[in-house]
Amino acid sequence: MVYINNKCVFDGSWLNIGNHGVQTPDPEIKQAFGGPPVLTGTQRCYAGKWVRFTGPAKIDIVVGERPGGRVGGLLLVQSKKGKYRERPDGSPILPVFTTTKPDVGDIERMKQFINTKPEFELELENIPVFEVKKSMMDESPLDRMRAGGR
């Protein structure tokens, strides 16, 4: 799940939980994307809503699994005006979401991943960096409680 400024913009969960408890479900937070099949060969990748960044934004990324299951994933980013290489099915080959510039070791691990799963090729040349100005880890738990968080 990805939330930007406290609004769900992406639900990559197996089951649609981003709209849970919402009176008017938003179909754009979990859209068919194409790309390679994952896990059982029937599930496909998902895309979320287009988001326009006009300045600093609060980004929350929630990752989890229910007990006994498997969890894994890649959070990729796409610029609406960007030009990307494509897979045979027409889906774009995208870069990973990152908050720091990948170092040589990071790039090498991504190349090793691609070598074992070529259907999950990643863009490794033009990786945008979403700079962190302030982390919730910079605040004490008491500060977060006062702000209404956990």
PDB file of C-alpha atoms in Angstrom:
ATOM      1  CA  MET A   1       0.000   0.000   0.000  1.00  0.00           C
ATOM      2  CA  VAL A   2       1.231   3.486  -0.792  1.00  0.00           C
ATOM      3  CA  TYR A   3      -0.301   6.579   0.765  1.00  0.00           C
ATOM      4  CA  ILE A   4       0.597  10.097  -0.289  1.00  0.00           C
ATOM      5  CA  ASN A   5      -0.528  12.873   2.032  1.00  0.00           C
ATOM      6  CA  ASN A   6      -2.709  10.323   3.893  1.00  0.00           C
ATOM      7  CA  LYS A   7      -4.595   9.209   0.744  1.00  0.00           C
ATOM      8  CA  CYS A   8      -4.239   5.705  -0.658  1.00  0.00           C
ATOM      9  CA  VAL A   9      -2.808   5.917  -4.183  1.00  0.00           C
ATOM     10  CA  PHE A  10      -1.725   2.303  -4.679  1.00  0.00           C
ATOM     11  CA  ASP A  11      -2.978  -1.058  -3.467  1.00  0.00           C
ATOM     12  CA  GLY A  12      -0.664  -3.865  -4.508  1.00  0.00           C
ATOM     13  CA  SER A  13      -2.187  -6.386  -2.104  1.00  0.00           C
ATOM     14  CA  TRP A  14      -3.429  -9.792  -3.180  1.00  0.00           C
ATOM     15  CA  LEU A  15      -6.883  -8.831  -1.973  1.00  0.00           C
ATOM     16  CA  ASN A  16      -8.249  -5.331  -2.466  1.00  0.00           C
ATOM     17  CA  ILE A  17      -7.809  -3.812   0.996  1.00  0.00           C
ATOM     18  CA  GLY A  18      -7.048  -0.192   0.067  1.00  0.00           C
ATOM     19  CA  ASN A  19     -10.744   0.522  -0.302  1.00  0.00           C
ATOM     20  CA  HIS A  20     -11.745  -1.363   2.848  1.00  0.00           C
ATOM     21  CA  GLY A  21     -14.166   0.737   4.881  1.00  0.00           C
ATOM     22  CA  VAL A  22     -14.366   3.459   2.217  1.00  0.00           C
ATOM     23  CA  GLN A  23     -17.914   4.478   1.242  1.00  0.00           C
ATOM     24  CA  THR A  24     -16.948   5.280  -2.347  1.00  0.00           C
ATOM     25  CA  PRO A  25     -14.247   2.828  -3.493  1.00  0.00           C
ATOM     26  CA  ASP A  26     -11.552   4.255  -5.758  1.00  0.00           C
ATOM     27  CA  PRO A  27     -10.907   1.842  -8.658  1.00  0.00           C
ATOM     28  CA  GLU A  28      -7.749   3.726  -9.680  1.00  0.00           C
ATOM     29  CA  ILE A  29      -5.705   2.603  -6.660  1.00  0.00           C
ATOM     30  CA  LYS A  30      -5.492  -0.952  -8.048  1.00  0.00           C
ATOM     31  CA  GLN A  31      -5.399  -1.128 -11.828  1.00  0.00           C
ATOM     32  CA  ALA A  32      -4.241  -3.905 -14.136  1.00  0.00           C
ATOM     33  CA  PHE A  33      -0.719  -3.125 -15.325  1.00  0.00           C
ATOM     34  CA  GLY A  34       0.367  -6.108 -17.401  1.00  0.00           C
ATOM     35  CA  GLY A  35       3.905  -7.291 -17.106  1.00  0.00           C
ATOM     36  CA  PRO A  36       4.993 -10.764 -16.080  1.00  0.00           C
ATOM     37  CA  PRO A  37       2.809 -13.142 -14.085  1.00  0.00           C
ATOM     38  CA  VAL A  38       3.750 -13.406 -10.429  1.00  0.00           C
ATOM     39  CA  LEU A  39       3.504 -16.188  -7.845  1.00  0.00           C
ATOM     40  CA  THR A  40       1.011 -18.720  -9.181  1.00  0.00           C
ATOM     41  CA  GLY A  41       1.308 -17.461 -12.734  1.00  0.00           C
ATOM     42  CA  THR A  42      -2.183 -15.959 -12.675  1.00  0.00           C
ATOM     43  CA  GLN A  43      -1.615 -12.784 -10.663  1.00  0.00           C
ATOM     44  CA  ARG A  44      -0.294  -9.785 -12.583  1.00  0.00           C
ATOM     45  CA  CYS A  45       1.350  -6.558 -11.554  1.00  0.00           C
ATOM     46  CA  TYR A  46      -0.778  -3.599 -10.514  1.00  0.00           C
ATOM     47  CA  ALA A  47      -0.567   0.140 -11.053  1.00  0.00           C
ATOM     48  CA  GLY A  48      -1.937   2.887  -8.852  1.00  0.00           C
ATOM     49  CA  LYS A  49      -3.175   6.408  -9.394  1.00  0.00           C
ATOM     50  CA  TRP A  50      -1.168   9.048 -11.204  1.00  0.00           C
ATOM     51  CA  VAL A  51       0.190  11.498  -8.647  1.00  0.00           C
ATOM     52  CA  ARG A  52       1.415  15.020  -9.356  1.00  0.00           C
ATOM     53  CA  PHE A  53       4.134  16.212  -7.025  1.00  0.00           C
ATOM     54  CA  THR A  54       4.130  19.985  -6.652  1.00  0.00           C
ATOM     55  CA  GLY A  55       6.311  20.137  -3.565  1.00  0.00           C
ATOM     56  CA  PRO A  56       7.107  18.107  -0.480  1.00  0.00           C
ATOM     57  CA  ALA A  57       4.739  15.232   0.229  1.00  0.00           C
ATOM     58  CA  LYS A  58       4.227  12.744   3.031  1.00  0.00           C
ATOM     59  CA  ILE A  59       4.719   9.232   1.644  1.00  0.00           C
ATOM     60  CA  ASP A  60       3.774   6.156   3.665  1.00  0.00           C
ATOM     61  CA  ILE A  61       4.601   2.707   2.311  1.00  0.00           C
ATOM     62  CA  VAL A  62       2.979  -0.220   4.092  1.00  0.00           C
ATOM     63  CA  VAL A  63       4.314  -3.745   3.559  1.00  0.00           C
ATOM     64  CA  GLY A  64       3.008  -6.846   5.261  1.00  0.00           C
ATOM     65  CA  GLU A  65       1.716 -10.361   4.953  1.00  0.00           C
ATOM     66  CA  ARG A  66      -0.743 -12.493   6.749  1.00  0.00           C
ATOM     67  CA  PRO A  67       0.801 -15.338   8.772  1.00  0.00           C
ATOM     68  CA  GLY A  68       1.799 -18.370   6.767  1.00  0.00           C
ATOM     69  CA  GLY A  69       1.896 -16.531   3.479  1.00  0.00           C
ATOM     70  CA  ARG A  70       4.623 -15.137   1.328  1.00  0.00           C
ATOM     71  CA  VAL A  71       5.442 -11.500   0.865  1.00  0.00           C
ATOM     72  CA  GLY A  72       7.531  -9.798  -1.741  1.00  0.00           C
ATOM     73  CA  GLY A  73       7.315  -7.058  -4.230  1.00  0.00           C
ATOM     74  CA  LEU A  74       8.897  -4.252  -6.119  1.00  0.00           C
ATOM     75  CA  LEU A  75       7.641  -0.707  -5.928  1.00  0.00           C
ATOM     76  CA  LEU A  76       8.341   0.859  -9.303  1.00  0.00           C
ATOM     77  CA  VAL A  77       7.808   4.432 -10.475  1.00  0.00           C
ATOM     78  CA  GLN A  78       6.782   5.893 -13.801  1.00  0.00           C
ATOM     79  CA  SER A  79       6.762   9.437 -15.094  1.00  0.00           C
ATOM     80  CA  LYS A  80       3.708  10.162 -17.200  1.00  0.00           C
ATOM     81  CA  LYS A  81       5.887  11.924 -19.777  1.00  0.00           C
ATOM     82  CA  GLY A  82       8.752   9.422 -19.543  1.00  0.00           C
ATOM     83  CA  LYS A  83       9.951   7.225 -22.381  1.00  0.00           C
ATOM     84  CA  TYR A  84      10.638   3.620 -21.412  1.00  0.00           C
ATOM     85  CA  ARG A  85      11.738   0.440 -23.089  1.00  0.00           C
ATOM     86  CA  GLU A  86       8.910  -2.110 -23.268  1.00  0.00           C
ATOM     87  CA  ARG A  87       8.405  -5.781 -22.610  1.00  0.00           C
ATOM     88  CA  PRO A  88       6.914  -7.984 -25.342  1.00  0.00           C
ATOM     89  CA  ASP A  89       3.426  -7.414 -23.834  1.00  0.00           C
ATOM     90  CA  GLY A  90       3.858  -3.612 -24.160  1.00  0.00           C
ATOM     91  CA  SER A  91       4.283  -2.893 -20.439  1.00  0.00           C
ATOM     92  CA  PRO A  92       7.079  -0.420 -19.659  1.00  0.00           C
ATOM     93  CA  ILE A  93      10.345  -1.427 -17.992  1.00  0.00           C
ATOM     94  CA  LEU A  94      10.420   0.881 -14.966  1.00  0.00           C
ATOM     95  CA  PRO A  95      12.919   1.922 -12.271  1.00  0.00           C
ATOM     96  CA  VAL A  96      12.542   1.076  -8.587  1.00  0.00           C
ATOM     97  CA  PHE A  97      11.300   3.582  -6.037  1.00  0.00           C
ATOM     98  CA  THR A  98      14.243   4.771  -3.951  1.00  0.00           C
ATOM     99  CA  THR A  99      15.034   7.497  -1.441  1.00  0.00           C
ATOM    100  CA  THR A 100      18.802   7.366  -2.005  1.00  0.00           C
ATOM    101  CA  LYS A 101      20.961   7.020  -5.083  1.00  0.00           C
ATOM    102  CA  PRO A 102      21.666   3.309  -5.559  1.00  0.00           C
ATOM    103  CA  ASP A 103      25.332   2.486  -5.034  1.00  0.00           C
ATOM    104  CA  VAL A 104      27.333  -0.003  -7.084  1.00  0.00           C
ATOM    105  CA  GLY A 105      26.338  -2.868  -4.751  1.00  0.00           C
ATOM    106  CA  ASP A 106      22.633  -2.002  -5.081  1.00  0.00           C
ATOM    107  CA  ILE A 107      22.870  -1.978  -8.879  1.00  0.00           C
ATOM    108  CA  GLU A 108      24.755  -5.285  -8.829  1.00  0.00           C
ATOM    109  CA  ARG A 109      22.032  -6.923  -6.666  1.00  0.00           C
ATOM    110  CA  MET A 110      19.348  -5.657  -9.068  1.00  0.00           C
ATOM    111  CA  LYS A 111      21.311  -7.079 -12.016  1.00  0.00           C
ATOM    112  CA  GLN A 112      21.600 -10.444 -10.225  1.00  0.00           C
ATOM    113  CA  PHE A 113      17.828 -10.377  -9.593  1.00  0.00           C
ATOM    114  CA  ILE A 114      17.173  -9.643 -13.275  1.00  0.00           C
ATOM    115  CA  ASN A 115      19.534 -12.478 -14.290  1.00  0.00           C
ATOM    116  CA  THR A 116      17.466 -14.956 -12.256  1.00  0.00           C
ATOM    117  CA  LYS A 117      14.102 -13.430 -13.287  1.00  0.00           C
ATOM    118  CA  PRO A 118      14.602 -11.792 -16.718  1.00  0.00           C
ATOM    119  CA  GLU A 119      10.851 -11.221 -17.046  1.00  0.00           C
ATOM    120  CA  PHE A 120      11.198  -8.690 -14.200  1.00  0.00           C
ATOM    121  CA  GLU A 121      13.746  -6.493 -15.978  1.00  0.00           C
ATOM    122  CA  LEU A 122      14.230  -3.106 -14.312  1.00  0.00           C
ATOM    123  CA  GLU A 123      15.371   0.258 -15.629  1.00  0.00           C
ATOM    124  CA  LEU A 124      18.841   0.696 -14.130  1.00  0.00           C
ATOM    125  CA  GLU A 125      20.111   3.787 -15.954  1.00  0.00           C
ATOM    126  CA  ASN A 126      17.613   6.518 -15.040  1.00  0.00           C
ATOM    127  CA  ILE A 127      16.488   5.913 -11.465  1.00  0.00           C
ATOM    128  CA  PRO A 128      14.744   8.905  -9.871  1.00  0.00           C
ATOM    129  CA  VAL A 129      15.530   9.598  -6.214  1.00  0.00           C
ATOM    130  CA  PHE A 130      12.728  10.731  -3.887  1.00  0.00           C
ATOM    131  CA  GLU A 131      14.726  12.654  -1.324  1.00  0.00           C
ATOM    132  CA  VAL A 132      13.700  12.320   2.310  1.00  0.00           C
ATOM    133  CA  LYS A 133      13.539  15.661   4.100  1.00  0.00           C
ATOM    134  CA  LYS A 134      12.198  14.265   7.363  1.00  0.00           C
ATOM    135  CA  SER A 135      11.576  10.731   8.510  1.00  0.00           C
ATOM    136  CA  MET A 136       9.073   9.604  11.087  1.00  0.00           C
ATOM    137  CA  MET A 137      12.080   7.904  12.675  1.00  0.00           C
ATOM    138  CA  ASP A 138      13.399  11.395  13.471  1.00  0.00           C
ATOM    139  CA  GLU A 139      10.494  11.912  15.892  1.00  0.00           C
ATOM    140  CA  SER A 140       9.960  10.301  19.252  1.00  0.00           C
ATOM    141  CA  PRO A 141       6.930   8.004  19.717  1.00  0.00           C
ATOM    142  CA  LEU A 142       5.415  10.712  21.955  1.00  0.00           C
ATOM    143  CA  ASP A 143       5.746  13.304  19.138  1.00  0.00           C
ATOM    144  CA  ARG A 144       3.988  10.922  16.721  1.00  0.00           C
ATOM    145  CA  MET A 145       1.163  10.289  19.226  1.00  0.00           C
ATOM    146  CA  ARG A 146       0.654  14.035  19.664  1.00  0.00           C
ATOM    147  CA  ALA A 147       0.441  14.350  15.870  1.00  0.00           C
ATOM    148  CA  GLY A 148      -2.227  11.627  15.735  1.00  0.00           C
ATOM    149  CA  GLY A 149       0.050   8.859  14.445  1.00  0.00           C
ATOM    150  CA  ARG A 150       1.268   5.610  15.964  1.00  0.00           C
TER     151      ARG A 150
END
